[in-house]
Amino acid sequence: MRTKLAMYEPIKGCDGDDQWREKKDIESALQISRPSLPPDKERLVSLDVFRGLTVALMILVDDVGGVFPAINHSPWDGVTLADFVMPFFLFIVGVSLAFAYKNLSCRYAATRKALFRSFKLLLLGLFLQGGFIHGLNSLSYGIDVEKIRLMGILQRIAIAYLVAALCEIWLKGNHNVSSELSMIKKYRFHWVVAFVITTIYLSLLYGLYVPDWEYQISTEDQGSTLTTFLNLKVKCGVRGHTGPGCNAVGMLDRMLLGIHHLYRKPVYLRTKQCSVNYPDNGPLPPGAPSWCQAPFDPEGLLSSLMATVTCLVGLHYGHIIIHFKVKNVHIIIVIGPQKASESMDFAFFLSSDVRSRIGSLWRFWIPVIRDIPNGLVDVYGYKRASLVLEWMGIHALTIYVLIACNLVFLIIHGFYWKKPINNLLHLIGIGK
């Protein structure tokens, strides 16, 4: 019999007794919370399957995206398959939180655990994506703290998780839910928070004035060990611009985080203005804009606001499943998600880091991908066919750390014959 993995076990009492016993922290941090088991099911298997499907999608676009640009991250405008990975993870975090805090006994203990978990995710994100671990072509490690990348995937999840968790702990009503209207009333302050965050995001994105700015790049002369520095100036002087060089998202990150702490391989390097091999990476074309080589963080501060709203929409989705699972389980699986998707689509659209989205792809394919696990697993009971995805969903963070962050490949890369280039990865074509 397979051992059930649970992240929290409620224990009675508030200070010494009402504690949440934490298990499998590293393994379940990305999945954030292990749902409480519904009374009529072993667990909500479709949530694990959906998480596993998202992990598989993440690995696919990371490894194959360079070969097939159609599924790689969009250089700026437009949408591709890779652009849905992060919103899916945030949505799943929200759904999981609804189950994790369904029977809350002590708000203070739960708040301490939420703060501690967010802090651990932040630290893990700094270690994995801050620059301490280098790429496959380098056996060195370590990072100058003046140049460490401060934001990243796990950092964004930590922020969204913390806000959604605090809303669920402190801002939900105490009355019972007997109808759709009563559910809206119970969680009305959640939507107030979502509306306030959305308003702040739109106001800053389209209201802030972006002045001219400059940055510095280093170049090495061929045949010389000297490194020269070149200052590049980006002319802006605009308000409400959503292009790569003069948007409020990048300006706030440069102002609050510092330009040396941003991601140094921006996605817009593959745009037509910045690459002769568009939509792949390539040399700069003649007359390329000055912002092409500027750092830009796709998981920046301002865009993380709408990532939080995506998590809150997932939280509402979980509420629907919890409160209507008995009377209208088939309606929730089929109709409920469609109603929730209207808000989810809006939140995903706003969290697009000022990139435009294609409505036809959004409205047709994504609801299909999102609802297939629910229909096949929880309604019709096809669980054997999804065992691999379920396993991947349960061990989401482990897979992310070992595979998506190249930790396994870096360990293998460390063993070589005589010269570092003579290693197993280079032999099979990885890391060249």
Short mmCIF file of C-alpha atoms in Angstrom, two decimals:
data_model
loop_
_atom_site.label_atom_id
_atom_site.label_comp_id
_atom_site.label_asym_id
_atom_site.label_seq_id
_atom_site.Cartn_x
_atom_site.Cartn_y
_atom_site.Cartn_z
CA MET A 1 0.00 0.00 0.00
CA ARG A 2 1.32 3.38 -0.94
CA THR A 3 1.98 5.78 1.92
CA LYS A 4 -0.13 8.92 1.75
CA LEU A 5 1.87 12.14 1.79
CA ALA A 6 0.30 14.87 3.88
CA MET A 7 1.82 18.24 4.45
CA TYR A 8 -0.09 19.38 7.52
CA GLU A 9 -1.76 17.50 10.32
CA PRO A 10 -3.90 19.66 12.61
CA ILE A 11 -3.27 19.16 16.31
CA LYS A 12 -5.65 20.61 18.86
CA GLY A 13 -4.72 23.59 21.05
CA CYS A 14 -3.49 27.06 19.99
CA ASP A 15 0.02 27.72 21.23
CA GLY A 16 1.45 24.40 22.19
CA ASP A 17 -1.39 22.25 20.94
CA ASP A 18 -2.91 23.99 17.90
CA GLN A 19 0.15 23.60 15.74
CA TRP A 20 0.45 22.48 12.18
CA ARG A 21 2.84 19.56 11.94
CA GLU A 22 4.84 19.97 8.77
CA LYS A 23 5.94 17.01 6.64
CA LYS A 24 7.78 16.60 3.36
CA ASP A 25 8.73 20.28 3.20
CA ILE A 26 11.21 20.15 0.33
CA GLU A 27 9.04 17.75 -1.62
CA SER A 28 5.82 19.71 -1.35
CA ALA A 29 6.93 23.35 -1.24
CA LEU A 30 6.19 23.97 -4.90
CA GLN A 31 2.84 22.25 -4.57
CA ILE A 32 2.58 24.46 -1.44
CA SER A 33 -0.14 22.51 0.33
CA ARG A 34 -1.44 19.00 0.33
CA PRO A 35 -5.25 19.12 0.15
CA SER A 36 -7.39 17.66 2.91
CA LEU A 37 -9.07 14.49 1.70
CA PRO A 38 -12.75 14.82 0.69
CA PRO A 39 -15.00 12.49 2.64
CA ASP A 40 -16.19 10.59 -0.45
CA LYS A 41 -12.79 10.28 -2.18
CA GLU A 42 -9.26 9.23 -1.27
CA ARG A 43 -8.11 12.67 -2.37
CA LEU A 44 -8.59 15.19 -5.18
CA VAL A 45 -6.39 13.28 -7.58
CA SER A 46 -7.05 15.64 -10.48
CA LEU A 47 -5.17 18.40 -8.66
CA ASP A 48 -2.03 16.23 -8.51
CA VAL A 49 -2.52 15.24 -12.14
CA PHE A 50 -2.93 18.85 -13.24
CA ARG A 51 0.19 19.80 -11.29
CA GLY A 52 2.08 16.91 -12.87
CA LEU A 53 0.86 17.94 -16.31
CA THR A 54 2.16 21.45 -15.66
CA VAL A 55 5.54 20.09 -14.54
CA ALA A 56 5.74 17.98 -17.71
CA LEU A 57 4.82 21.05 -19.76
CA MET A 58 7.55 23.06 -18.01
CA ILE A 59 10.19 20.43 -18.82
CA LEU A 60 8.97 20.20 -22.42
CA VAL A 61 9.18 23.92 -23.15
CA ASP A 62 12.52 24.28 -21.36
CA ASP A 63 14.20 21.45 -23.28
CA VAL A 64 12.44 21.65 -26.65
CA GLY A 65 11.57 25.35 -26.79
CA GLY A 66 14.94 26.23 -28.29
CA VAL A 67 14.33 23.81 -31.16
CA PHE A 68 10.68 24.73 -31.72
CA PRO A 69 10.21 28.48 -31.13
CA ALA A 70 6.43 28.05 -31.48
CA ILE A 71 6.29 26.57 -27.95
CA ASN A 72 9.09 28.65 -26.43
CA HIS A 73 8.31 31.78 -24.43
CA SER A 74 7.02 34.57 -26.62
CA PRO A 75 9.77 37.18 -27.20
CA TRP A 76 7.29 39.88 -26.15
CA ASP A 77 3.91 40.24 -27.87
CA GLY A 78 1.76 37.17 -28.39
CA VAL A 79 1.41 33.93 -26.44
CA THR A 80 2.91 30.45 -26.67
CA LEU A 81 2.56 27.22 -24.76
CA ALA A 82 5.41 28.10 -22.40
CA ASP A 83 3.65 31.26 -21.24
CA PHE A 84 0.98 29.21 -19.45
CA VAL A 85 3.29 27.29 -17.11
CA MET A 86 3.65 29.99 -14.45
CA PRO A 87 -0.07 30.94 -14.34
CA PHE A 88 -0.98 27.26 -14.05
CA PHE A 89 1.33 26.80 -11.06
CA LEU A 90 -0.09 29.88 -9.34
CA PHE A 91 -3.63 28.72 -9.99
CA ILE A 92 -2.86 25.28 -8.52
CA VAL A 93 -1.35 26.90 -5.42
CA GLY A 94 -4.62 28.77 -4.87
CA VAL A 95 -6.74 25.63 -5.25
CA SER A 96 -4.51 23.76 -2.80
CA LEU A 97 -4.79 26.54 -0.21
CA ALA A 98 -8.57 26.24 -0.16
CA PHE A 99 -8.24 22.61 0.95
CA ALA A 100 -5.29 23.20 3.30
CA TYR A 101 -7.18 25.83 5.34
CA LYS A 102 -10.64 24.29 5.06
CA ASN A 103 -10.74 23.34 8.76
CA LEU A 104 -8.65 26.02 10.45
CA SER A 105 -8.28 25.72 14.22
CA CYS A 106 -5.77 28.43 15.08
CA ARG A 107 -5.16 31.47 12.91
CA TYR A 108 -1.97 32.56 14.64
CA ALA A 109 -0.27 29.17 14.27
CA ALA A 110 -1.33 28.97 10.62
CA THR A 111 0.00 32.49 9.98
CA ARG A 112 3.39 31.61 11.47
CA LYS A 113 3.61 28.54 9.27
CA ALA A 114 2.63 30.52 6.16
CA LEU A 115 5.28 33.15 6.86
CA PHE A 116 7.93 30.51 7.52
CA ARG A 117 7.07 28.57 4.36
CA SER A 118 7.18 31.72 2.22
CA PHE A 119 10.58 32.61 3.68
CA LYS A 120 11.93 29.14 2.85
CA LEU A 121 10.69 29.40 -0.72
CA LEU A 122 12.36 32.82 -1.07
CA LEU A 123 15.69 31.46 0.15
CA LEU A 124 15.46 28.40 -2.07
CA GLY A 125 14.65 30.63 -5.05
CA LEU A 126 17.67 32.85 -4.34
CA PHE A 127 19.93 29.79 -4.22
CA LEU A 128 18.57 28.18 -7.40
CA GLN A 129 18.05 31.26 -9.59
CA GLY A 130 20.18 33.95 -7.98
CA GLY A 131 23.27 32.97 -9.97
CA PHE A 132 25.05 30.85 -7.35
CA ILE A 133 24.77 27.77 -9.59
CA HIS A 134 26.11 28.44 -13.08
CA GLY A 135 25.18 26.90 -16.41
CA LEU A 136 26.12 23.60 -17.98
CA ASN A 137 29.20 25.05 -19.65
CA SER A 138 30.82 26.16 -16.40
CA LEU A 139 32.06 24.15 -13.45
CA SER A 140 32.36 27.22 -11.23
CA TYR A 141 29.90 28.31 -8.60
CA GLY A 142 29.28 31.31 -6.41
CA ILE A 143 27.84 34.78 -7.02
CA ASP A 144 28.81 38.33 -6.19
CA VAL A 145 26.08 39.49 -3.79
CA GLU A 146 26.08 42.85 -5.56
CA LYS A 147 24.87 41.09 -8.72
CA ILE A 148 22.63 38.35 -7.32
CA ARG A 149 19.23 38.04 -8.96
CA LEU A 150 16.63 38.81 -6.30
CA MET A 151 13.41 37.70 -8.01
CA GLY A 152 12.56 34.39 -9.66
CA ILE A 153 9.96 31.67 -10.04
CA LEU A 154 9.94 30.44 -6.43
CA GLN A 155 10.11 34.01 -5.12
CA ARG A 156 6.99 34.89 -7.11
CA ILE A 157 5.19 31.77 -5.87
CA ALA A 158 6.21 32.64 -2.30
CA ILE A 159 4.70 36.15 -2.58
CA ALA A 160 1.46 34.93 -4.15
CA TYR A 161 1.18 32.06 -1.68
CA LEU A 162 1.67 34.33 1.33
CA VAL A 163 -0.95 36.88 0.23
CA ALA A 164 -3.51 34.19 -0.64
CA ALA A 165 -2.82 32.28 2.58
CA LEU A 166 -3.28 35.38 4.75
CA CYS A 167 -6.53 36.17 2.94
CA GLU A 168 -7.80 32.65 3.55
CA ILE A 169 -6.73 32.68 7.20
CA TRP A 170 -8.00 36.12 8.20
CA LEU A 171 -10.51 37.42 5.65
CA LYS A 172 -13.12 34.72 5.19
CA GLY A 173 -16.51 34.81 6.92
CA ASN A 174 -17.73 32.35 9.50
CA HIS A 175 -21.21 31.62 8.14
CA ASN A 176 -22.14 28.48 6.25
CA VAL A 177 -22.42 28.34 2.47
CA SER A 178 -25.77 27.21 1.11
CA SER A 179 -25.88 28.97 -2.24
CA GLU A 180 -23.73 30.81 -4.74
CA LEU A 181 -24.68 34.14 -3.19
CA SER A 182 -23.75 33.02 0.32
CA MET A 183 -20.37 31.82 -0.95
CA ILE A 184 -19.68 35.21 -2.51
CA LYS A 185 -20.64 36.83 0.80
CA LYS A 186 -18.36 34.51 2.78
CA TYR A 187 -15.33 35.33 0.65
CA ARG A 188 -16.21 38.89 -0.38
CA PHE A 189 -13.08 40.38 1.17
CA HIS A 190 -10.93 38.10 -0.99
CA TRP A 191 -12.39 39.76 -4.06
CA VAL A 192 -11.91 43.18 -2.48
CA VAL A 193 -8.21 42.39 -2.12
CA ALA A 194 -8.07 41.15 -5.73
CA PHE A 195 -9.80 44.31 -6.97
CA VAL A 196 -7.45 46.57 -4.99
CA ILE A 197 -4.36 44.75 -6.29
CA THR A 198 -5.64 44.91 -9.87
CA THR A 199 -6.38 48.61 -9.54
CA ILE A 200 -2.91 49.32 -8.17
CA TYR A 201 -1.31 47.28 -10.96
CA LEU A 202 -3.19 49.03 -13.77
CA SER A 203 -2.68 52.45 -12.23
CA LEU A 204 1.08 51.97 -11.96
CA LEU A 205 1.43 50.25 -15.33
CA TYR A 206 -0.37 52.94 -17.31
CA GLY A 207 0.05 55.93 -15.02
CA LEU A 208 3.75 56.03 -14.15
CA TYR A 209 6.04 58.25 -16.17
CA VAL A 210 9.14 56.40 -17.45
CA PRO A 211 12.13 58.75 -17.95
CA ASP A 212 15.27 58.11 -19.96
CA TRP A 213 17.64 55.64 -18.35
CA GLU A 214 20.99 54.00 -19.02
CA TYR A 215 22.85 50.83 -18.22
CA GLN A 216 26.33 49.40 -18.63
CA ILE A 217 27.56 46.33 -20.49
CA SER A 218 31.02 44.77 -20.48
CA THR A 219 32.93 43.69 -23.58
CA GLU A 220 36.19 41.78 -23.89
CA ASP A 221 38.64 42.66 -26.64
CA GLN A 222 39.78 39.73 -28.76
CA GLY A 223 43.37 38.72 -28.05
CA SER A 224 43.39 40.78 -24.87
CA THR A 225 42.46 40.17 -21.25
CA LEU A 226 41.19 43.72 -20.86
CA THR A 227 37.49 44.25 -20.20
CA THR A 228 35.90 47.47 -21.35
CA PHE A 229 32.58 48.88 -20.26
CA LEU A 230 30.07 50.54 -22.55
CA ASN A 231 27.29 52.84 -21.33
CA LEU A 232 24.05 52.62 -23.28
CA LYS A 233 21.23 55.14 -22.95
CA VAL A 234 17.58 54.27 -23.52
CA LYS A 235 15.37 57.19 -24.51
CA CYS A 236 11.87 56.98 -23.10
CA GLY A 237 10.06 59.99 -21.65
CA VAL A 238 6.68 58.26 -22.01
CA ARG A 239 3.73 57.22 -19.87
CA GLY A 240 1.73 54.01 -20.22
CA HIS A 241 4.09 52.42 -22.74
CA THR A 242 4.06 48.60 -22.86
CA GLY A 243 7.07 47.97 -25.10
CA PRO A 244 10.23 46.22 -23.87
CA GLY A 245 12.37 49.29 -23.20
CA CYS A 246 10.09 51.89 -21.64
CA ASN A 247 7.49 50.14 -19.49
CA ALA A 248 6.74 50.77 -15.82
CA VAL A 249 7.42 47.12 -14.92
CA GLY A 250 11.11 47.39 -15.75
CA MET A 251 11.41 50.91 -14.33
CA LEU A 252 10.14 49.87 -10.89
CA ASP A 253 12.46 46.87 -10.81
CA ARG A 254 15.47 49.01 -11.71
CA MET A 255 14.46 51.57 -9.08
CA LEU A 256 13.61 49.23 -6.19
CA LEU A 257 15.75 46.14 -6.83
CA GLY A 258 18.63 47.71 -8.75
CA ILE A 259 19.56 46.96 -12.34
CA HIS A 260 22.42 44.66 -11.24
CA HIS A 261 19.92 42.36 -9.51
CA LEU A 262 17.73 41.69 -12.56
CA TYR A 263 17.70 38.81 -15.02
CA ARG A 264 20.52 39.32 -17.54
CA LYS A 265 19.08 37.27 -20.41
CA PRO A 266 15.80 39.04 -21.18
CA VAL A 267 13.31 37.29 -23.42
CA TYR A 268 13.12 40.28 -25.77
CA LEU A 269 16.63 39.43 -27.02
CA ARG A 270 14.75 37.15 -29.45
CA THR A 271 12.53 39.89 -30.86
CA LYS A 272 12.83 40.98 -34.48
CA GLN A 273 14.46 44.25 -33.38
CA CYS A 274 17.17 42.44 -31.39
CA SER A 275 17.97 39.21 -33.26
CA VAL A 276 18.81 38.44 -36.86
CA ASN A 277 17.61 34.87 -36.16
CA TYR A 278 14.18 35.92 -34.88
CA PRO A 279 12.41 34.25 -33.13
CA ASP A 280 15.61 32.51 -31.95
CA ASN A 281 18.61 34.08 -30.27
CA GLY A 282 21.16 35.59 -32.60
CA PRO A 283 23.50 38.53 -33.21
CA LEU A 284 22.13 42.04 -32.98
CA PRO A 285 20.92 43.38 -36.33
CA PRO A 286 22.19 46.74 -37.64
CA GLY A 287 20.46 49.64 -35.91
CA ALA A 288 19.20 47.51 -33.01
CA PRO A 289 17.50 49.48 -30.20
CA SER A 290 19.67 50.40 -27.25
CA TRP A 291 17.51 48.44 -24.81
CA CYS A 292 18.16 45.04 -26.46
CA GLN A 293 20.94 44.05 -24.03
CA ALA A 294 19.41 45.62 -20.93
CA PRO A 295 18.53 43.38 -17.96
CA PHE A 296 14.82 42.71 -17.42
CA ASP A 297 13.20 40.40 -14.89
CA PRO A 298 10.17 38.40 -16.10
CA GLU A 299 9.29 37.73 -12.45
CA GLY A 300 9.57 41.35 -11.34
CA LEU A 301 7.80 43.18 -8.55
CA LEU A 302 4.93 44.86 -10.41
CA SER A 303 4.01 41.83 -12.47
CA SER A 304 3.99 39.74 -9.27
CA LEU A 305 0.93 41.72 -8.16
CA MET A 306 -1.21 40.08 -10.81
CA ALA A 307 0.42 36.73 -10.12
CA THR A 308 -1.14 37.10 -6.67
CA VAL A 309 -4.55 37.70 -8.26
CA THR A 310 -4.13 34.51 -10.30
CA CYS A 311 -3.50 32.65 -7.05
CA LEU A 312 -6.62 34.21 -5.49
CA VAL A 313 -8.69 33.06 -8.46
CA GLY A 314 -7.39 29.53 -7.91
CA LEU A 315 -8.37 29.90 -4.25
CA HIS A 316 -11.93 30.74 -5.32
CA TYR A 317 -11.92 27.74 -7.65
CA GLY A 318 -11.06 25.55 -4.64
CA HIS A 319 -13.92 27.09 -2.67
CA ILE A 320 -16.34 26.10 -5.42
CA ILE A 321 -15.16 22.47 -5.32
CA ILE A 322 -15.34 22.33 -1.52
CA HIS A 323 -18.75 23.91 -0.98
CA PHE A 324 -20.62 22.30 -3.87
CA LYS A 325 -18.93 18.90 -4.11
CA VAL A 326 -21.95 16.98 -2.75
CA LYS A 327 -24.96 18.40 -4.56
CA ASN A 328 -23.44 19.54 -7.82
CA VAL A 329 -20.20 17.63 -8.28
CA HIS A 330 -20.72 17.18 -12.03
CA ILE A 331 -21.77 20.81 -12.39
CA ILE A 332 -18.67 21.94 -10.55
CA ILE A 333 -16.41 19.79 -12.69
CA VAL A 334 -17.97 20.89 -15.96
CA ILE A 335 -19.79 24.19 -15.45
CA GLY A 336 -18.09 25.56 -12.34
CA PRO A 337 -14.63 25.72 -13.89
CA GLN A 338 -16.03 27.51 -16.92
CA LYS A 339 -17.53 30.23 -14.72
CA ALA A 340 -14.32 30.52 -12.73
CA SER A 341 -12.32 30.62 -15.95
CA GLU A 342 -13.80 33.96 -16.87
CA SER A 343 -12.13 35.53 -13.84
CA MET A 344 -9.06 33.36 -14.27
CA ASP A 345 -8.63 34.39 -17.89
CA PHE A 346 -8.84 38.03 -16.86
CA ALA A 347 -6.27 37.54 -14.10
CA PHE A 348 -3.94 35.62 -16.45
CA PHE A 349 -4.28 38.39 -19.01
CA LEU A 350 -3.31 41.09 -16.54
CA SER A 351 -0.36 39.06 -15.24
CA SER A 352 1.22 38.89 -18.67
CA ASP A 353 4.10 41.26 -17.89
CA VAL A 354 2.64 43.91 -20.23
CA ARG A 355 2.59 41.46 -23.15
CA SER A 356 -0.59 41.08 -25.20
CA ARG A 357 -2.38 37.73 -25.36
CA ILE A 358 -4.16 35.91 -28.20
CA GLY A 359 -7.80 35.37 -27.29
CA SER A 360 -8.60 32.42 -29.58
CA LEU A 361 -5.83 30.23 -28.15
CA TRP A 362 -6.76 31.32 -24.64
CA ARG A 363 -10.48 30.63 -24.90
CA PHE A 364 -10.33 27.24 -26.57
CA TRP A 365 -7.20 25.25 -25.80
CA ILE A 366 -6.50 26.34 -22.23
CA PRO A 367 -9.98 25.46 -20.84
CA VAL A 368 -9.54 22.06 -22.53
CA ILE A 369 -6.13 21.44 -20.92
CA ARG A 370 -7.42 22.69 -17.57
CA ASP A 371 -10.61 20.62 -17.43
CA ILE A 372 -9.38 17.28 -18.84
CA PRO A 373 -7.79 16.14 -15.51
CA ASN A 374 -11.02 16.93 -13.63
CA GLY A 375 -13.27 15.11 -16.07
CA LEU A 376 -11.16 12.00 -16.67
CA VAL A 377 -9.84 11.48 -13.14
CA ASP A 378 -12.45 12.67 -10.64
CA VAL A 379 -15.66 12.15 -12.64
CA TYR A 380 -14.97 9.06 -14.76
CA GLY A 381 -12.29 7.50 -12.54
CA TYR A 382 -9.54 6.97 -15.14
CA LYS A 383 -6.74 7.04 -12.56
CA ARG A 384 -4.35 4.39 -13.87
CA ALA A 385 -3.69 6.31 -17.06
CA SER A 386 -2.61 9.33 -15.01
CA LEU A 387 -0.37 7.64 -12.43
CA VAL A 388 2.83 9.12 -13.89
CA LEU A 389 1.40 12.65 -13.93
CA GLU A 390 0.03 12.15 -10.43
CA TRP A 391 3.48 11.11 -9.19
CA MET A 392 5.05 14.12 -10.88
CA GLY A 393 2.47 16.37 -9.25
CA ILE A 394 3.17 15.00 -5.78
CA HIS A 395 6.93 15.49 -6.22
CA ALA A 396 6.68 18.77 -8.13
CA LEU A 397 9.37 20.72 -6.29
CA THR A 398 11.86 17.85 -6.33
CA ILE A 399 11.49 17.55 -10.10
CA TYR A 400 11.76 21.31 -10.52
CA VAL A 401 14.99 21.50 -8.49
CA LEU A 402 16.66 18.46 -10.04
CA ILE A 403 15.53 18.74 -13.66
CA ALA A 404 14.30 22.25 -14.46
CA CYS A 405 17.13 23.88 -12.49
CA ASN A 406 19.68 21.51 -14.09
CA LEU A 407 20.95 20.24 -10.74
CA VAL A 408 21.13 16.63 -11.93
CA PHE A 409 22.93 17.64 -15.11
CA LEU A 410 25.39 19.81 -13.18
CA ILE A 411 26.26 16.90 -10.90
CA ILE A 412 26.85 14.60 -13.88
CA HIS A 413 28.78 17.36 -15.60
CA GLY A 414 31.21 17.50 -12.68
CA PHE A 415 32.68 14.10 -13.59
CA TYR A 416 34.96 14.21 -16.64
CA TRP A 417 38.03 12.63 -18.26
CA LYS A 418 41.24 14.74 -18.11
CA LYS A 419 39.46 17.88 -19.35
CA PRO A 420 36.06 19.30 -18.28
CA ILE A 421 34.82 19.16 -21.87
CA ASN A 422 35.21 15.35 -21.85
CA ASN A 423 32.08 14.51 -19.89
CA LEU A 424 29.00 12.41 -20.44
CA LEU A 425 26.71 15.38 -21.14
CA HIS A 426 28.85 16.70 -23.98
CA LEU A 427 29.10 13.17 -25.36
CA ILE A 428 25.33 12.95 -25.80
CA GLY A 429 24.99 16.57 -26.96
CA ILE A 430 23.77 18.33 -23.79
CA GLY A 431 25.35 21.63 -22.84
CA LYS A 432 27.18 22.28 -26.11
#
